[in-house]
PDB file of C-alpha atoms in Angstrom:
ATOM      1  CA  MET A  29     114.423  39.472 110.916  1.00 47.00           C
ATOM      2  CA  THR A  30     116.333  42.510 110.904  1.00 44.00           C
ATOM      3  CA  GLY A  31     115.169  45.813 112.715  1.00 46.00           C
ATOM      4  CA  ALA A  32     116.555  48.272 114.933  1.00 42.00           C
ATOM      5  CA  VAL A  33     117.417  47.483 118.152  1.00 37.00           C
ATOM      6  CA  HIS A  34     116.093  49.268 121.330  1.00 40.00           C
ATOM      7  CA  ALA A  35     117.942  48.875 124.864  1.00 38.00           C
ATOM      8  CA  ASN A  36     116.479  50.400 127.894  1.00 42.00           C
ATOM      9  CA  PHE A  37     118.018  50.520 131.167  1.00 37.00           C
ATOM     10  CA  SER A  38     116.882  51.357 134.546  1.00 40.00           C
ATOM     11  CA  ARG A  39     118.473  52.339 137.609  1.00 41.00           C
ATOM     12  CA  GLU A  40     116.413  53.724 140.528  1.00 44.00           C
ATOM     13  CA  GLY A  41     113.966  54.875 138.768  1.00 43.00           C
ATOM     14  CA  THR A  42     115.921  56.760 135.858  1.00 42.00           C
ATOM     15  CA  MET A  43     115.686  55.178 132.286  1.00 45.00           C
ATOM     16  CA  ILE A  44     118.045  55.767 129.886  1.00 42.00           C
ATOM     17  CA  SER A  45     117.662  54.999 125.711  1.00 47.00           C
ATOM     18  CA  ALA A  46     120.380  53.429 124.060  1.00 44.00           C
ATOM     19  CA  MET A  47     119.446  55.485 120.947  1.00 45.00           C
ATOM     20  CA  ASN A  48     120.077  58.804 123.005  1.00 51.00           C
ATOM     21  CA  VAL A  49     123.566  58.022 123.670  1.00 48.00           C
ATOM     22  CA  PRO A  50     125.260  59.198 120.945  1.00 52.00           C
ATOM     23  CA  PHE A  51     123.360  62.324 120.983  1.00 48.00           C
ATOM     24  CA  ALA A  52     124.136  62.909 124.777  1.00 46.00           C
ATOM     25  CA  VAL A  53     127.984  62.150 123.914  1.00 44.00           C
ATOM     26  CA  LEU A  54     127.920  65.016 120.961  1.00 44.00           C
ATOM     27  CA  MET A  55     126.353  67.501 123.381  1.00 49.00           C
ATOM     28  CA  ILE A  56     129.266  66.536 125.783  1.00 46.00           C
ATOM     29  CA  LEU A  57     131.629  67.281 123.482  1.00 44.00           C
ATOM     30  CA  VAL A  58     130.141  70.700 122.211  1.00 43.00           C
ATOM     31  CA  LEU A  59     129.603  71.998 125.450  1.00 49.00           C
ATOM     32  CA  ALA A  60     133.614  71.003 126.205  1.00 47.00           C
ATOM     33  CA  LEU A  61     134.880  73.361 123.279  1.00 48.00           C
ATOM     34  CA  PRO A  62     136.222  76.690 124.549  1.00 50.00           C
ATOM     35  CA  LEU A  63     133.668  79.352 123.814  1.00 50.00           C
ATOM     36  CA  ARG A  64     135.551  81.454 120.907  1.00 53.00           C
ATOM     37  CA  ALA A  65     135.703  85.270 122.345  1.00 55.00           C
ATOM     38  CA  ALA A  66     133.687  88.129 120.163  1.00 68.00           C
ATOM     39  CA  GLU A  67     135.420  89.626 117.493  1.00 81.00           C
ATOM     40  CA  PRO A  68     136.514  93.227 118.951  1.00 90.00           C
ATOM     41  CA  SER A  69     134.519  96.261 117.334  1.00 94.00           C
ATOM     42  CA  VAL A  70     133.685  99.750 117.791  1.00 95.00           C
ATOM     43  CA  SER A  71     129.950 101.466 117.306  1.00 95.00           C
ATOM     44  CA  VAL A  72     129.719 105.189 116.552  1.00 96.00           C
ATOM     45  CA  SER A  73     126.885 107.641 115.844  1.00 96.00           C
ATOM     46  CA  ALA A  74     127.837 110.619 113.937  1.00 96.00           C
ATOM     47  CA  GLN A  75     125.123 113.576 112.457  1.00 95.00           C
ATOM     48  CA  GLY A  76     125.898 114.759 108.586  1.00 95.00           C
ATOM     49  CA  HIS A  77     124.278 118.263 107.719  1.00 95.00           C
ATOM     50  CA  ALA A  78     123.746 120.005 104.442  1.00 95.00           C
ATOM     51  CA  SER A  79     122.113 123.293 103.963  1.00 93.00           C
ATOM     52  CA  ALA A  80     120.423 125.221 100.902  1.00 92.00           C
ATOM     53  CA  VAL A  81     118.696 128.717 100.291  1.00 91.00           C
ATOM     54  CA  PRO A  82     115.077 128.020  99.750  1.00 92.00           C
ATOM     55  CA  ASP A  83     113.500 127.803  96.586  1.00 93.00           C
ATOM     56  CA  MET A  84     109.937 126.989  97.296  1.00 94.00           C
ATOM     57  CA  VAL A  85     107.192 127.859  99.412  1.00 94.00           C
ATOM     58  CA  GLU A  86     104.962 125.660 101.027  1.00 95.00           C
ATOM     59  CA  PHE A  87     101.752 127.083 103.010  1.00 96.00           C
ATOM     60  CA  ASP A  88      97.976 125.922 104.210  1.00 97.00           C
ATOM     61  CA  VAL A  89      94.738 127.239 103.548  1.00 98.00           C
ATOM     62  CA  ARG A  90      91.661 126.676 105.343  1.00 98.00           C
ATOM     63  CA  LEU A  91      87.910 126.970 103.594  1.00 98.00           C
ATOM     64  CA  GLN A  92      85.386 126.684 106.158  1.00 98.00           C
ATOM     65  CA  ASP A  93      81.440 127.265 106.502  1.00 97.00           C
ATOM     66  CA  THR A  94      78.747 126.740 108.825  1.00 97.00           C
ATOM     67  CA  ALA A  95      75.249 126.524 107.803  1.00 98.00           C
ATOM     68  CA  PRO A  96      71.715 125.168 109.356  1.00 97.00           C
ATOM     69  CA  SER A  97      72.134 121.660 107.112  1.00 97.00           C
ATOM     70  CA  ALA A  98      75.282 119.783 106.102  1.00 97.00           C
ATOM     71  CA  ALA A  99      74.276 120.167 102.400  1.00 97.00           C
ATOM     72  CA  ARG A 100      74.206 124.168 102.543  1.00 98.00           C
ATOM     73  CA  ALA A 101      77.341 123.734 104.535  1.00 98.00           C
ATOM     74  CA  LEU A 102      79.008 121.968 101.588  1.00 98.00           C
ATOM     75  CA  ALA A 103      77.886 123.691  98.883  1.00 98.00           C
ATOM     76  CA  LEU A 104      79.017 127.148 100.666  1.00 98.00           C
ATOM     77  CA  THR A 105      82.774 125.283 100.870  1.00 98.00           C
ATOM     78  CA  ALA A 106      82.370 123.673  97.435  1.00 98.00           C
ATOM     79  CA  GLU A 107      81.863 127.501  95.973  1.00 98.00           C
ATOM     80  CA  LYS A 108      84.668 128.994  97.922  1.00 98.00           C
ATOM     81  CA  TYR A 109      86.574 125.708  96.563  1.00 98.00           C
ATOM     82  CA  SER A 110      86.151 126.858  93.057  1.00 98.00           C
ATOM     83  CA  ARG A 111      87.171 130.530  93.661  1.00 98.00           C
ATOM     84  CA  VAL A 112      90.337 129.447  95.385  1.00 98.00           C
ATOM     85  CA  ARG A 113      91.100 126.989  92.938  1.00 97.00           C
ATOM     86  CA  ALA A 114      90.612 129.304  90.079  1.00 98.00           C
ATOM     87  CA  ALA A 115      92.476 132.119  91.707  1.00 98.00           C
ATOM     88  CA  LEU A 116      95.768 129.484  92.096  1.00 98.00           C
ATOM     89  CA  ARG A 117      96.012 128.165  88.547  1.00 97.00           C
ATOM     90  CA  GLY A 118      95.807 132.235  87.504  1.00 97.00           C
ATOM     91  CA  SER A 119      98.521 132.531  89.734  1.00 96.00           C
ATOM     92  CA  GLY A 120     100.421 130.010  88.351  1.00 96.00           C
ATOM     93  CA  VAL A 121      99.980 127.225  90.764  1.00 97.00           C
ATOM     94  CA  SER A 122      98.820 123.683  89.117  1.00 96.00           C
ATOM     95  CA  ASP A 123      96.633 121.685  90.356  1.00 95.00           C
ATOM     96  CA  ASP A 124      99.036 118.606  91.602  1.00 96.00           C
ATOM     97  CA  ASP A 125     100.804 121.497  93.926  1.00 97.00           C
ATOM     98  CA  ALA A 126      97.181 122.692  95.381  1.00 97.00           C
ATOM     99  CA  VAL A 127      96.073 119.288  97.214  1.00 97.00           C
ATOM    100  CA  SER A 128      93.696 118.650  99.917  1.00 96.00           C
ATOM    101  CA  ARG A 129      94.968 117.396 103.366  1.00 95.00           C
ATOM    102  CA  SER A 130      91.647 117.349 105.137  1.00 97.00           C
ATOM    103  CA  PHE A 131      87.965 117.199 104.782  1.00 97.00           C
ATOM    104  CA  SER A 132      85.462 117.230 107.159  1.00 97.00           C
ATOM    105  CA  VAL A 133      81.589 117.986 108.338  1.00 97.00           C
ATOM    106  CA  GLN A 134      80.904 118.165 111.517  1.00 96.00           C
ATOM    107  CA  GLU A 135      78.082 119.610 113.920  1.00 96.00           C
ATOM    108  CA  LYS A 136      78.600 122.616 115.569  1.00 94.00           C
ATOM    109  CA  ARG A 137      77.437 122.930 119.220  1.00 94.00           C
ATOM    110  CA  GLU A 138      77.864 125.694 121.602  1.00 92.00           C
ATOM    111  CA  TRP A 139      77.725 125.717 125.182  1.00 92.00           C
ATOM    112  CA  ASP A 140      74.732 127.658 126.916  1.00 89.00           C
ATOM    113  CA  ASN A 141      75.484 128.668 130.480  1.00 91.00           C
ATOM    114  CA  GLU A 142      72.046 129.094 131.368  1.00 88.00           C
ATOM    115  CA  ARG A 143      70.657 126.288 130.113  1.00 87.00           C
ATOM    116  CA  LYS A 144      73.988 124.169 130.996  1.00 87.00           C
ATOM    117  CA  ILE A 145      73.553 122.267 127.732  1.00 91.00           C
ATOM    118  CA  ARG A 146      75.465 122.302 124.056  1.00 92.00           C
ATOM    119  CA  VAL A 147      73.097 123.850 121.710  1.00 92.00           C
ATOM    120  CA  PHE A 148      73.279 122.804 118.187  1.00 93.00           C
ATOM    121  CA  LYS A 149      73.978 125.667 115.921  1.00 94.00           C
ATOM    122  CA  GLY A 150      74.663 123.938 112.518  1.00 96.00           C
ATOM    123  CA  TYR A 151      76.794 121.792 110.775  1.00 98.00           C
ATOM    124  CA  THR A 152      80.715 123.311 109.678  1.00 98.00           C
ATOM    125  CA  ALA A 153      82.194 122.020 106.468  1.00 98.00           C
ATOM    126  CA  THR A 154      86.022 122.239 106.659  1.00 98.00           C
ATOM    127  CA  HIS A 155      88.474 121.642 104.014  1.00 98.00           C
ATOM    128  CA  ASP A 156      92.232 122.048 104.398  1.00 98.00           C
ATOM    129  CA  LEU A 157      94.558 122.615 101.176  1.00 98.00           C
ATOM    130  CA  LYS A 158      98.411 122.495 101.238  1.00 98.00           C
ATOM    131  CA  VAL A 159      99.650 124.483  98.554  1.00 98.00           C
ATOM    132  CA  THR A 160     103.352 124.700  97.041  1.00 97.00           C
ATOM    133  CA  VAL A 161     104.890 127.746  95.022  1.00 97.00           C
ATOM    134  CA  ARG A 162     107.828 126.603  93.114  1.00 96.00           C
ATOM    135  CA  ARG A 163     109.120 130.124  92.747  1.00 93.00           C
ATOM    136  CA  LYS A 164     109.572 131.770  95.853  1.00 91.00           C
ATOM    137  CA  ASP A 165     109.338 135.307  94.934  1.00 91.00           C
ATOM    138  CA  ARG A 166     105.889 134.354  93.680  1.00 93.00           C
ATOM    139  CA  ALA A 167     104.440 133.281  97.108  1.00 93.00           C
ATOM    140  CA  GLY A 168     103.174 136.637  98.345  1.00 92.00           C
ATOM    141  CA  ALA A 169     101.298 137.181  95.155  1.00 94.00           C
ATOM    142  CA  VAL A 170      99.647 133.585  95.690  1.00 96.00           C
ATOM    143  CA  ILE A 171      98.880 134.066  99.282  1.00 95.00           C
ATOM    144  CA  ASP A 172      97.106 137.459  98.143  1.00 95.00           C
ATOM    145  CA  ALA A 173      95.266 135.706  95.312  1.00 96.00           C
ATOM    146  CA  VAL A 174      93.925 133.231  97.668  1.00 97.00           C
ATOM    147  CA  ALA A 175      93.105 135.279 100.249  1.00 95.00           C
ATOM    148  CA  GLY A 176      90.425 137.795  97.841  1.00 95.00           C
ATOM    149  CA  ALA A 177      89.032 134.417  96.282  1.00 96.00           C
ATOM    150  CA  GLY A 178      87.713 134.038  99.907  1.00 95.00           C
ATOM    151  CA  ALA A 179      90.105 131.630 101.734  1.00 97.00           C
ATOM    152  CA  ASP A 180      89.117 131.540 105.649  1.00 96.00           C
ATOM    153  CA  GLY A 181      92.465 131.394 106.593  1.00 96.00           C
ATOM    154  CA  ILE A 182      96.568 130.860 105.941  1.00 95.00           C
ATOM    155  CA  SER A 183      98.754 129.242 108.168  1.00 93.00           C
ATOM    156  CA  GLY A 184     102.149 127.184 108.116  1.00 91.00           C
ATOM    157  CA  ILE A 185     103.932 129.187 105.583  1.00 91.00           C
ATOM    158  CA  ARG A 186     107.433 127.134 105.033  1.00 90.00           C
ATOM    159  CA  PHE A 187     110.132 127.451 102.748  1.00 90.00           C
ATOM    160  CA  THR A 188     111.610 124.019 101.275  1.00 91.00           C
ATOM    161  CA  SER A 189     114.014 123.238  98.088  1.00 92.00           C
ATOM    162  CA  SER A 190     113.583 121.302  94.971  1.00 93.00           C
ATOM    163  CA  ARG A 191     117.032 120.065  95.864  1.00 93.00           C
ATOM    164  CA  TYR A 192     115.835 118.077  98.852  1.00 90.00           C
ATOM    165  CA  ASP A 193     116.760 114.662  98.180  1.00 92.00           C
ATOM    166  CA  GLU A 194     119.824 116.020  97.054  1.00 95.00           C
ATOM    167  CA  LEU A 195     120.546 117.693 100.191  1.00 93.00           C
ATOM    168  CA  GLN A 196     119.502 114.396 101.955  1.00 93.00           C
ATOM    169  CA  SER A 197     122.379 112.473 100.026  1.00 94.00           C
ATOM    170  CA  GLU A 198     124.827 115.058 100.986  1.00 96.00           C
ATOM    171  CA  ALA A 199     123.787 114.585 104.696  1.00 95.00           C
ATOM    172  CA  LEU A 200     124.357 111.265 104.638  1.00 95.00           C
ATOM    173  CA  ALA A 201     127.621 111.276 103.251  1.00 96.00           C
ATOM    174  CA  ASP A 202     128.513 113.812 105.690  1.00 97.00           C
ATOM    175  CA  ALA A 203     127.514 111.702 108.682  1.00 96.00           C
ATOM    176  CA  VAL A 204     129.201 108.675 107.364  1.00 96.00           C
ATOM    177  CA  ALA A 205     132.430 110.498 106.992  1.00 97.00           C
ATOM    178  CA  ALA A 206     132.063 111.400 110.428  1.00 97.00           C
ATOM    179  CA  ALA A 207     131.177 108.455 111.785  1.00 97.00           C
ATOM    180  CA  ARG A 208     134.538 106.748 110.246  1.00 97.00           C
ATOM    181  CA  SER A 209     136.490 109.592 111.508  1.00 97.00           C
ATOM    182  CA  ASP A 210     135.311 109.341 114.960  1.00 97.00           C
ATOM    183  CA  ALA A 211     135.603 105.526 114.471  1.00 96.00           C
ATOM    184  CA  GLU A 212     139.617 105.960 113.313  1.00 96.00           C
ATOM    185  CA  VAL A 213     140.173 108.367 116.222  1.00 96.00           C
ATOM    186  CA  MET A 214     139.118 105.699 118.961  1.00 96.00           C
ATOM    187  CA  ALA A 215     140.862 103.287 117.407  1.00 95.00           C
ATOM    188  CA  ARG A 216     144.054 104.884 117.106  1.00 95.00           C
ATOM    189  CA  ALA A 217     143.899 105.808 120.865  1.00 95.00           C
ATOM    190  CA  ALA A 218     143.529 102.232 121.916  1.00 93.00           C
ATOM    191  CA  GLY A 219     146.280 100.675 119.638  1.00 94.00           C
ATOM    192  CA  VAL A 220     144.369  99.140 117.262  1.00 95.00           C
ATOM    193  CA  SER A 221     143.372  99.605 113.478  1.00 94.00           C
ATOM    194  CA  LEU A 222     140.084 100.131 111.960  1.00 95.00           C
ATOM    195  CA  GLY A 223     138.498  96.871 110.265  1.00 94.00           C
ATOM    196  CA  ARG A 224     135.968  96.089 107.797  1.00 94.00           C
ATOM    197  CA  LEU A 225     132.353  97.601 107.900  1.00 95.00           C
ATOM    198  CA  ILE A 226     130.170  95.238 109.928  1.00 94.00           C
ATOM    199  CA  GLY A 227     127.014  97.561 110.250  1.00 95.00           C
ATOM    200  CA  MET A 228     125.157 100.517 109.025  1.00 94.00           C
ATOM    201  CA  GLN A 229     122.362 102.012 109.846  1.00 94.00           C
ATOM    202  CA  THR A 230     119.942 105.500 109.537  1.00 91.00           C
ATOM    203  CA  ALA A 231     117.573 106.955 111.431  1.00 82.00           C
ATOM    204  CA  ALA A 232     114.996 109.040 109.066  1.00 75.00           C
ATOM    205  CA  PRO A 233     116.170 112.416 107.833  1.00 71.00           C
ATOM    206  CA  ARG A 234     115.348 115.845 110.024  1.00 71.00           C
ATOM    207  CA  SER A 235     114.606 118.570 108.084  1.00 67.00           C
ATOM    208  CA  TYR A 236     114.006 122.009 109.384  1.00 60.00           C
ATOM    209  CA  PRO A 237     112.384 124.202 106.832  1.00 57.00           C
ATOM    210  CA  VAL A 238     112.247 127.875 107.617  1.00 55.00           C
ATOM    211  CA  ARG A 239     108.750 128.688 108.846  1.00 55.00           C
ATOM    212  CA  ASP A 240     107.382 132.447 108.599  1.00 50.00           C
ATOM    213  CA  GLN A 241     105.081 133.255 111.477  1.00 45.00           C
ATOM    214  CA  VAL A 242     102.475 134.799 109.149  1.00 46.00           C
ATOM    215  CA  SER A 243      99.107 132.920 110.075  1.00 47.00           C
ATOM    216  CA  PHE A 244      96.000 135.037 109.795  1.00 45.00           C
ATOM    217  CA  ALA A 245      92.519 134.935 109.534  1.00 45.00           C
ATOM    218  CA  VAL A 246      92.068 136.407 105.622  1.00 46.00           C
ATOM    219  CA  GLU A 247      88.591 138.002 106.385  1.00 42.00           C
ATOM    220  CA  LYS A 248      90.385 140.715 108.269  1.00 42.00           C
ATOM    221  CA  LEU A 249      92.590 142.063 105.379  1.00 41.00           C
ATOM    222  CA  ALA A 250      91.767 145.279 103.738  1.00 40.00           C
ATOM    223  CA  ALA A 251      91.452 145.169 100.261  1.00 43.00           C
ATOM    224  CA  PRO A 252      93.911 148.119  98.925  1.00 46.00           C
ATOM    225  CA  ALA A 253      96.727 146.225 101.488  1.00 51.00           C
ATOM    226  CA  PRO A 254     100.509 146.308  99.827  1.00 58.00           C
ATOM    227  CA  VAL A 255     101.439 142.959  98.502  1.00 65.00           C
ATOM    228  CA  THR A 256     102.335 140.506 100.872  1.00 72.00           C
ATOM    229  CA  GLU A 257     106.444 139.921 101.126  1.00 71.00           C
ATOM    230  CA  ILE A 258     108.203 136.629 102.306  1.00 69.00           C
ATOM    231  CA  GLN A 259     111.812 136.454 103.000  1.00 69.00           C
ATOM    232  CA  PRO A 260     113.192 133.275 103.234  1.00 69.00           C
ATOM    233  CA  GLY A 261     116.213 132.002 105.628  1.00 75.00           C
ATOM    234  CA  GLU A 262     118.000 129.201 105.195  1.00 83.00           C
ATOM    235  CA  LEU A 263     116.777 125.176 104.861  1.00 87.00           C
ATOM    236  CA  ASN A 264     119.026 122.640 106.644  1.00 90.00           C
ATOM    237  CA  VAL A 265     118.918 119.044 106.641  1.00 91.00           C
ATOM    238  CA  THR A 266     120.210 116.587 109.176  1.00 93.00           C
ATOM    239  CA  VAL A 267     121.074 112.891 109.342  1.00 93.00           C
ATOM    240  CA  GLN A 268     121.900 110.391 111.666  1.00 94.00           C
ATOM    241  CA  VAL A 269     123.889 107.292 111.257  1.00 96.00           C
ATOM    242  CA  TYR A 270     124.708 104.384 113.045  1.00 96.00           C
ATOM    243  CA  CYS A 271     127.738 102.266 111.848  1.00 96.00           C
ATOM    244  CA  SER A 272     130.079  99.423 113.618  1.00 96.00           C
ATOM    245  CA  TRP A 273     133.506  98.487 112.556  1.00 96.00           C
ATOM    246  CA  GLU A 274     135.853  95.152 113.486  1.00 95.00           C
ATOM    247  CA  LEU A 275     139.288  96.200 115.118  1.00 95.00           C
ATOM    248  CA  SER A 276     142.126  94.461 114.537  1.00 91.00           C
ATOM    249  CA  GLY A 277     145.724  94.123 116.231  1.00 83.00           C
ATOM    250  CA  GLY A 278     146.497  95.703 119.453  1.00 66.00           C
ATOM    251  CA  ARG A 279     146.298  91.819 121.227  1.00 55.00           C
TER     252      ARG A 279
END
């Protein structure tokens, strides 16, 4: 009968299995090998930038009503929404460019100093919209139309660009070129050469849309007020990259 042979040897309470001897020898040989030094490399971070004159305008619209019941508050806000939506369409803003950002119905309570309690005052319905005007020269007229339709507030006026994706690509290319240029300077100063690219990553791009400080409660605007004028500045997009290259020579 043929089978595996197992031999165990014991000395002073220590047991060694014959089956583990080859593995132990292999581990000794591996540990005896000299460790290979890590390849020299250089890592660089750099920023890239792109800018353009904005050609679009975005702003936020708030519709808000308070009533004794939630149903009534909702109905009032819905009526106002219909008027504002019609005004936007009449100003050339498509439904896709006027989207809801948030909607809520909450109890309204106010603090009563005499009774030292919060007193129920009804329900407040709030509907916030984000509006995009694709022709910046029409932004003022659109804002006036929204105000005239009964919006309760307009804020967060931002200038942006239809070329945003293109600007982001330009900024990325600029950042990578800047990173490579810095890495080459460092390599030359160290007396070595830049090798192959071994790693690259980027952080989320940051855009700096020009913001107008216009923010107002619409009901305070007088009917015969002049047309709102908005003048944009420049839109800037910034991207940061992290790149690593191997180094060669200099040994």
